Short mmCIF file of C-alpha atoms in Angstrom, two decimals:
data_model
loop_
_atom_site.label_atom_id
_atom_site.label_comp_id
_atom_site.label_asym_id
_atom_site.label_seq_id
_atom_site.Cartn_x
_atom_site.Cartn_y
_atom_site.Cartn_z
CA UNK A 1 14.63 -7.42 6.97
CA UNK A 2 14.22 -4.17 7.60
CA UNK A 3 17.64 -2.11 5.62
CA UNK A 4 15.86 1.30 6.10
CA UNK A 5 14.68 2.54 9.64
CA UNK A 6 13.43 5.81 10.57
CA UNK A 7 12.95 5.49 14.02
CA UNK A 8 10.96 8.79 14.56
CA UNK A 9 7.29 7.75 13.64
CA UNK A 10 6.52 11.60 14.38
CA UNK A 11 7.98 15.28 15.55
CA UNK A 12 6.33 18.66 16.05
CA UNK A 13 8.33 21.43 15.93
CA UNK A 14 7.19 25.10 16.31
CA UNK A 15 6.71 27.47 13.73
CA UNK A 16 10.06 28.91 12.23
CA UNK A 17 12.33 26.62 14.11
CA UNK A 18 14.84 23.97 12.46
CA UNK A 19 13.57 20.41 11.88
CA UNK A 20 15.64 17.70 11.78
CA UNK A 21 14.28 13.99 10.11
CA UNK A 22 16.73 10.75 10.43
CA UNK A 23 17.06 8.23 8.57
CA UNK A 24 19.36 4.74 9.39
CA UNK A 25 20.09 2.44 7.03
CA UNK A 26 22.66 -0.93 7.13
CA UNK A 27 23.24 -2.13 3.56
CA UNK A 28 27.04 0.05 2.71
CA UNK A 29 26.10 -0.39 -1.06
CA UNK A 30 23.12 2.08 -1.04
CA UNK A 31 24.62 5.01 -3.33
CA UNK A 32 21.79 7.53 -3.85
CA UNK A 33 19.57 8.94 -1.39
CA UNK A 34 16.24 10.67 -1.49
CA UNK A 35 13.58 12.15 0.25
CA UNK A 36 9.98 12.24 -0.66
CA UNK A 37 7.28 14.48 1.24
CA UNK A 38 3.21 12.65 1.35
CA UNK A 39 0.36 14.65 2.10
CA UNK A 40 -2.82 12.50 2.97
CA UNK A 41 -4.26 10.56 0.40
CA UNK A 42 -1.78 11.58 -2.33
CA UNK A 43 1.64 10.21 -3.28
CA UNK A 44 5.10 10.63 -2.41
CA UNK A 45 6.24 13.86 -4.25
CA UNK A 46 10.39 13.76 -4.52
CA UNK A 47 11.99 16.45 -2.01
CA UNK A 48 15.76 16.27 -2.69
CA UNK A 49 18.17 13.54 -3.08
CA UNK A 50 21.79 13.32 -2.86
CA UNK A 51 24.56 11.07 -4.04
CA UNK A 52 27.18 9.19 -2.03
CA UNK A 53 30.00 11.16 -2.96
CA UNK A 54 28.46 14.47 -1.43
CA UNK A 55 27.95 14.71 2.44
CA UNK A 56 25.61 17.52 1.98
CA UNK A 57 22.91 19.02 -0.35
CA UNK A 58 21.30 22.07 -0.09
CA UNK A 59 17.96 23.45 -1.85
CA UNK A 60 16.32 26.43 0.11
CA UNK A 61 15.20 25.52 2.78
CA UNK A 62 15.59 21.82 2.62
CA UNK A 63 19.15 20.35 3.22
CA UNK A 64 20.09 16.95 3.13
CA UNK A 65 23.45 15.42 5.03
CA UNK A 66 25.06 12.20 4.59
CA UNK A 67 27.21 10.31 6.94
CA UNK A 68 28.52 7.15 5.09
CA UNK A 69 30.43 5.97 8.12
CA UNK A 70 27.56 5.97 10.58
CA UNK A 71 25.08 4.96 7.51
CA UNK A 72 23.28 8.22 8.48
CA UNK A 73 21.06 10.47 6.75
CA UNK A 74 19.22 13.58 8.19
CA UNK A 75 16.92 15.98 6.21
CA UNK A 76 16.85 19.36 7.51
CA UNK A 77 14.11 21.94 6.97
CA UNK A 78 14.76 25.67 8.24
CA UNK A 79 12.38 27.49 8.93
CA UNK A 80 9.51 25.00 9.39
CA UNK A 81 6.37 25.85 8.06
CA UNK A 82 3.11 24.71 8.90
CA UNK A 83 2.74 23.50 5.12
CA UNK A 84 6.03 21.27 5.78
CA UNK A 85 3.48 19.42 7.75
CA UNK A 86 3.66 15.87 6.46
CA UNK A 87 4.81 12.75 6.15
CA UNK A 88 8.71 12.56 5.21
CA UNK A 89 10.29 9.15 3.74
CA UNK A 90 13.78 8.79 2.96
CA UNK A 91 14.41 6.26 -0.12
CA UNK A 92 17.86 4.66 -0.57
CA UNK A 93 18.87 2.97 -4.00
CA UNK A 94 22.01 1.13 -5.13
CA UNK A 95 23.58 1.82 -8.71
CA UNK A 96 22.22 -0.45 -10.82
CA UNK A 97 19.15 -1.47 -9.01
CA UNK A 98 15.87 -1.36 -10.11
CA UNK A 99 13.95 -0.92 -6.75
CA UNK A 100 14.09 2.52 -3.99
CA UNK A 101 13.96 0.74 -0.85
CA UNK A 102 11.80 3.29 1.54
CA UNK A 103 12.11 3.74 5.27
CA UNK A 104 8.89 3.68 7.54
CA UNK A 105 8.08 7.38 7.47
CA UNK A 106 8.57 10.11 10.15
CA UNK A 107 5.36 12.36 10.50
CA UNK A 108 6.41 16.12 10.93
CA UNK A 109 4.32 18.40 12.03
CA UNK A 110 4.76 21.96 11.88
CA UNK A 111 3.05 23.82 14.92
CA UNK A 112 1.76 27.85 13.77
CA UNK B 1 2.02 13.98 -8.07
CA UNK B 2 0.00 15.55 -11.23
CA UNK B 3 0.45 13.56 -14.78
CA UNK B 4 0.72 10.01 -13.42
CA UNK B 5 -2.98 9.14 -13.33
CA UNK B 6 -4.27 5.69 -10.96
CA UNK B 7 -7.57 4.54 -10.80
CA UNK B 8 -9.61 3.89 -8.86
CA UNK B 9 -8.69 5.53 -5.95
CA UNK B 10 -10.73 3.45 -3.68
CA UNK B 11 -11.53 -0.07 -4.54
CA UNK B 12 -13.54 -2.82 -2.25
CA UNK B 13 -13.59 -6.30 -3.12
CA UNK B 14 -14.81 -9.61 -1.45
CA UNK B 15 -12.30 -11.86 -0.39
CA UNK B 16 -12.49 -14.55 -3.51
CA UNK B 17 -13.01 -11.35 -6.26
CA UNK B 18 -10.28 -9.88 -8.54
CA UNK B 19 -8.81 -6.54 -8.27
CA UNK B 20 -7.37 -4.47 -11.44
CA UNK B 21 -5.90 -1.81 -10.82
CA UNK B 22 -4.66 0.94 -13.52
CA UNK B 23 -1.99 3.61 -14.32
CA UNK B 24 -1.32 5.48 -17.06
CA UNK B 25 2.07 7.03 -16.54
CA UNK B 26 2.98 10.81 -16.65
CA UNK B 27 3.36 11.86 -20.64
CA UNK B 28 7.30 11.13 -21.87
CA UNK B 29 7.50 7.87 -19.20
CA UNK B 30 7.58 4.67 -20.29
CA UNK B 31 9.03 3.04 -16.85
CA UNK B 32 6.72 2.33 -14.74
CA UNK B 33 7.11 1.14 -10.42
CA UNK B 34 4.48 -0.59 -8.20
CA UNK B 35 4.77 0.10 -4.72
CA UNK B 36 2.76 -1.15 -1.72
CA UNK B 37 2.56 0.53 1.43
CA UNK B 38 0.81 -1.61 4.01
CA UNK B 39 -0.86 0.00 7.03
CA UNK B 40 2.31 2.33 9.64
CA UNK B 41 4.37 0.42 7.15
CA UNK B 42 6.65 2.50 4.16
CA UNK B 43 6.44 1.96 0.08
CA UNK B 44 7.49 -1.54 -0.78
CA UNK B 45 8.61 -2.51 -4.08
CA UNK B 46 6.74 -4.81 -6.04
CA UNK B 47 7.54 -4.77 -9.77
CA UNK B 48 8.81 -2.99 -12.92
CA UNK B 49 7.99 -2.66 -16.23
CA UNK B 50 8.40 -1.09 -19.56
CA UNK B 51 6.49 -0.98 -22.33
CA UNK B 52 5.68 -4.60 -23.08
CA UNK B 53 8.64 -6.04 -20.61
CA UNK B 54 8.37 -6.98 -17.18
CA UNK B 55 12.25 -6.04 -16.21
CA UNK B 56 11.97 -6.86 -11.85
CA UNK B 57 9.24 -8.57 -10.65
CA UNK B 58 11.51 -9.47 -7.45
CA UNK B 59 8.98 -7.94 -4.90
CA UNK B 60 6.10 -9.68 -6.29
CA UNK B 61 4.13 -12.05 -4.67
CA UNK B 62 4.78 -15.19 -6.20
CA UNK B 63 1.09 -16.34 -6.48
CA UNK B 64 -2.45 -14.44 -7.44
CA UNK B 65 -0.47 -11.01 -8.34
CA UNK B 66 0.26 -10.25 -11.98
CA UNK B 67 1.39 -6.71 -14.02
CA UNK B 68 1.49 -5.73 -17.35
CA UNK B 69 2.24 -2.77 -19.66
CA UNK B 70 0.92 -3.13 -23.16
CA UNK B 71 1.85 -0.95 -25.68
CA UNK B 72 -1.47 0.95 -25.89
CA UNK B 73 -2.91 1.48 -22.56
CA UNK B 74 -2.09 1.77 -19.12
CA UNK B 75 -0.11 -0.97 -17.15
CA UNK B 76 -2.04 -3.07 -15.04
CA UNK B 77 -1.72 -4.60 -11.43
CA UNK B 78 -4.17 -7.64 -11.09
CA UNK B 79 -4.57 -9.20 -7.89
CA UNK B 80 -6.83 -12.62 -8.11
CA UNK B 81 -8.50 -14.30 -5.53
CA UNK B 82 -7.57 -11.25 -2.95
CA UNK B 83 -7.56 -11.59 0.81
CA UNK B 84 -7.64 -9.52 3.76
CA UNK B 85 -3.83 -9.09 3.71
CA UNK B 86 -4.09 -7.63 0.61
CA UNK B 87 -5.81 -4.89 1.84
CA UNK B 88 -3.02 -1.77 1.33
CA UNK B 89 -2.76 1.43 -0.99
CA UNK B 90 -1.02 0.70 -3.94
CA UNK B 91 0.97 3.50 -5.49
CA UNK B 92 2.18 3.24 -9.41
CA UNK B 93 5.61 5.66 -10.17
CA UNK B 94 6.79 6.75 -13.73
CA UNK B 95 9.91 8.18 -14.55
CA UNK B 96 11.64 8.76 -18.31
CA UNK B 97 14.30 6.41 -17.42
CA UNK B 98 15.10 3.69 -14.91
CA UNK B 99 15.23 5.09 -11.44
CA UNK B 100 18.41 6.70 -9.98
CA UNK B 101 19.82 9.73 -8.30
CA UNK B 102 18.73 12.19 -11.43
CA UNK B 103 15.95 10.50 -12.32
CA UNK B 104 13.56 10.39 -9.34
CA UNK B 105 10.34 8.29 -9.54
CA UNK B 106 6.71 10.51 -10.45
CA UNK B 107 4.09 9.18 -8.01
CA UNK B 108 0.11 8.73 -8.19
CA UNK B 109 -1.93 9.08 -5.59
CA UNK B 110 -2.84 5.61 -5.32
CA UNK B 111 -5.28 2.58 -5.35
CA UNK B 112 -6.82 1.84 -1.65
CA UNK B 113 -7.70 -1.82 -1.70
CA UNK B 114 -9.97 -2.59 1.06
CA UNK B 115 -11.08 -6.44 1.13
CA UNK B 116 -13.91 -7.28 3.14
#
C-alpha cells in the first residue's frame, strides 16, 4: 500500500535552470511535509518541510508548495546546481504519529 | 548527517547468523527511528524507541527482528536467523523529541546488510 508515490525515479536539468520534484500522496490526514536530500552512501539530511496550513515555503533556493486538494507536493530548486545532484525524498507525517512515511525517491541530477 | 553515529557500515552475514546493528544517537536525543530502505525502494519505518521504552514497533517484523535502547549505550537492531530478504541498508534517526513538522528526524549513514 503504497500512500506516498513519486513517480519521477530521475530528472536532469541543466545548470542554473529551475527544478521541479513531485510528490503524490492519498491518505488526506498527512499534516506535515518534508523533504530530505541523500548523497550516496550517507543518510537522508532534512531539506525543508512545511505544514498543512501553508501552501508554500520558501528557504533560498529551495521552495516547497502544497496542494491539499490534489494531495500534491512539489519541491522547487532555482538555480540548480550541480551539488543539488542527488537523491530527493519527500516524507509525509500525520499529527500524532510516530512514523514519516517516505516516497520512493526522485534522482536529480544537475547537468554543469 | 554528522552526530548520529551507526556501525558498521557494511555488515555480511550467512543466512542462519545474527546481525546487531548499533546507533548511538546525536548528543541531546533520546528518540531514536529505524528505517529500512530496501533496494529502488524509499525509507520504511520499522520501530521507535526511547530510552528504555519501545513506544511503535508497528513496522517491525513480527518474527527474528528485535530493538532496544538501554539507558547506557546505544540502541540496538538485532536481526536473528537473517535471510536473503533481509539484505537492505538500515538507517537509525534521532531527534530531541518525537518527530513532527519542527522537529525533523537526524539521520546516520547507515548499516548495509548483505546476506549471502
Amino acid at each position: 500500500d503504497q500512500q506516498v508515490k513519486q513517480n519521477s525515479p530521475s530528472l536532469s536539468v541543466q545548470e542554473g535552470r529551475i527544478s521541479i520534484l513531485n510528490c503524490d500522496y492519498t491518505n488526506s490526514m498527512f499534516d506535515y511535509f518534508l523533504w530530505y536530500k541523500k548523497y550516496p552512501a550517507e543518510g537522508p539530511t532534512f531539506l525543508i518541510s512545511i505544514s498543512s496550513i501553508k501552501d508554500k515555503n520558501e528557504d533560498g533556493r529551495f521552495t516547497v508548495f502544497l496542494n491539499k486538494s490534489a494531495k500534491h507536493l512539489s519541491l522547487h530548486i532555482v538555480p540548480s546546481q550541480p551539488g543539488d545532484s542527488a537523491v530527493y525524498f519527500c516524507a509525509l507525517l500525520e499529527t500524532g504519529a510516530n512514523n514519516l512515511f517516505f516516497g520512493t525517491g526522485t534522482r536529480l541530477t544537475v547537468i554543469p | 548527517n554528522a552526530g548520529v553515529m551507526q556501525n558498521p557500515r557494511h555488515l555480511v552475514r550467512r543466512r542462519g547468523q545474527e546481525a546487531r546493528l548499533r546507533c548511538s544517537p546525536m548528543k541531546g536525543h533520546s528518540h531514536v527511528y529505524w528505517y529500512r530502505q530496501l533496494p529502488e525502494e524509499g525509507l520504511k519505518f520499522m520501530v521507535y524507541l526511547q530510552k528504555e521504552n519501545i513506544i511503535d514497533e508497528s513496522g517491525m517484523p513480527k518474527e527474528r527482528f528485535s530493538a532496544e535502547f538501554p539507558k547506557e549505550g546505544p540502541s540496538i537492531l538485532r536481526i536473528q536467523q537473517v535471510v536473503r530478504g533481509d539484505s537492505a541498508a538500515y538507517f537509525c534517526a534521532s531527534s530531541p523529541a518525537r518527530t513532527s513538522y519542527n522537529s525533523p528526524l537526524h539521520f546516520g549513514n547507515g548499516t548495509r546488510l548483505t546476506v549471502t
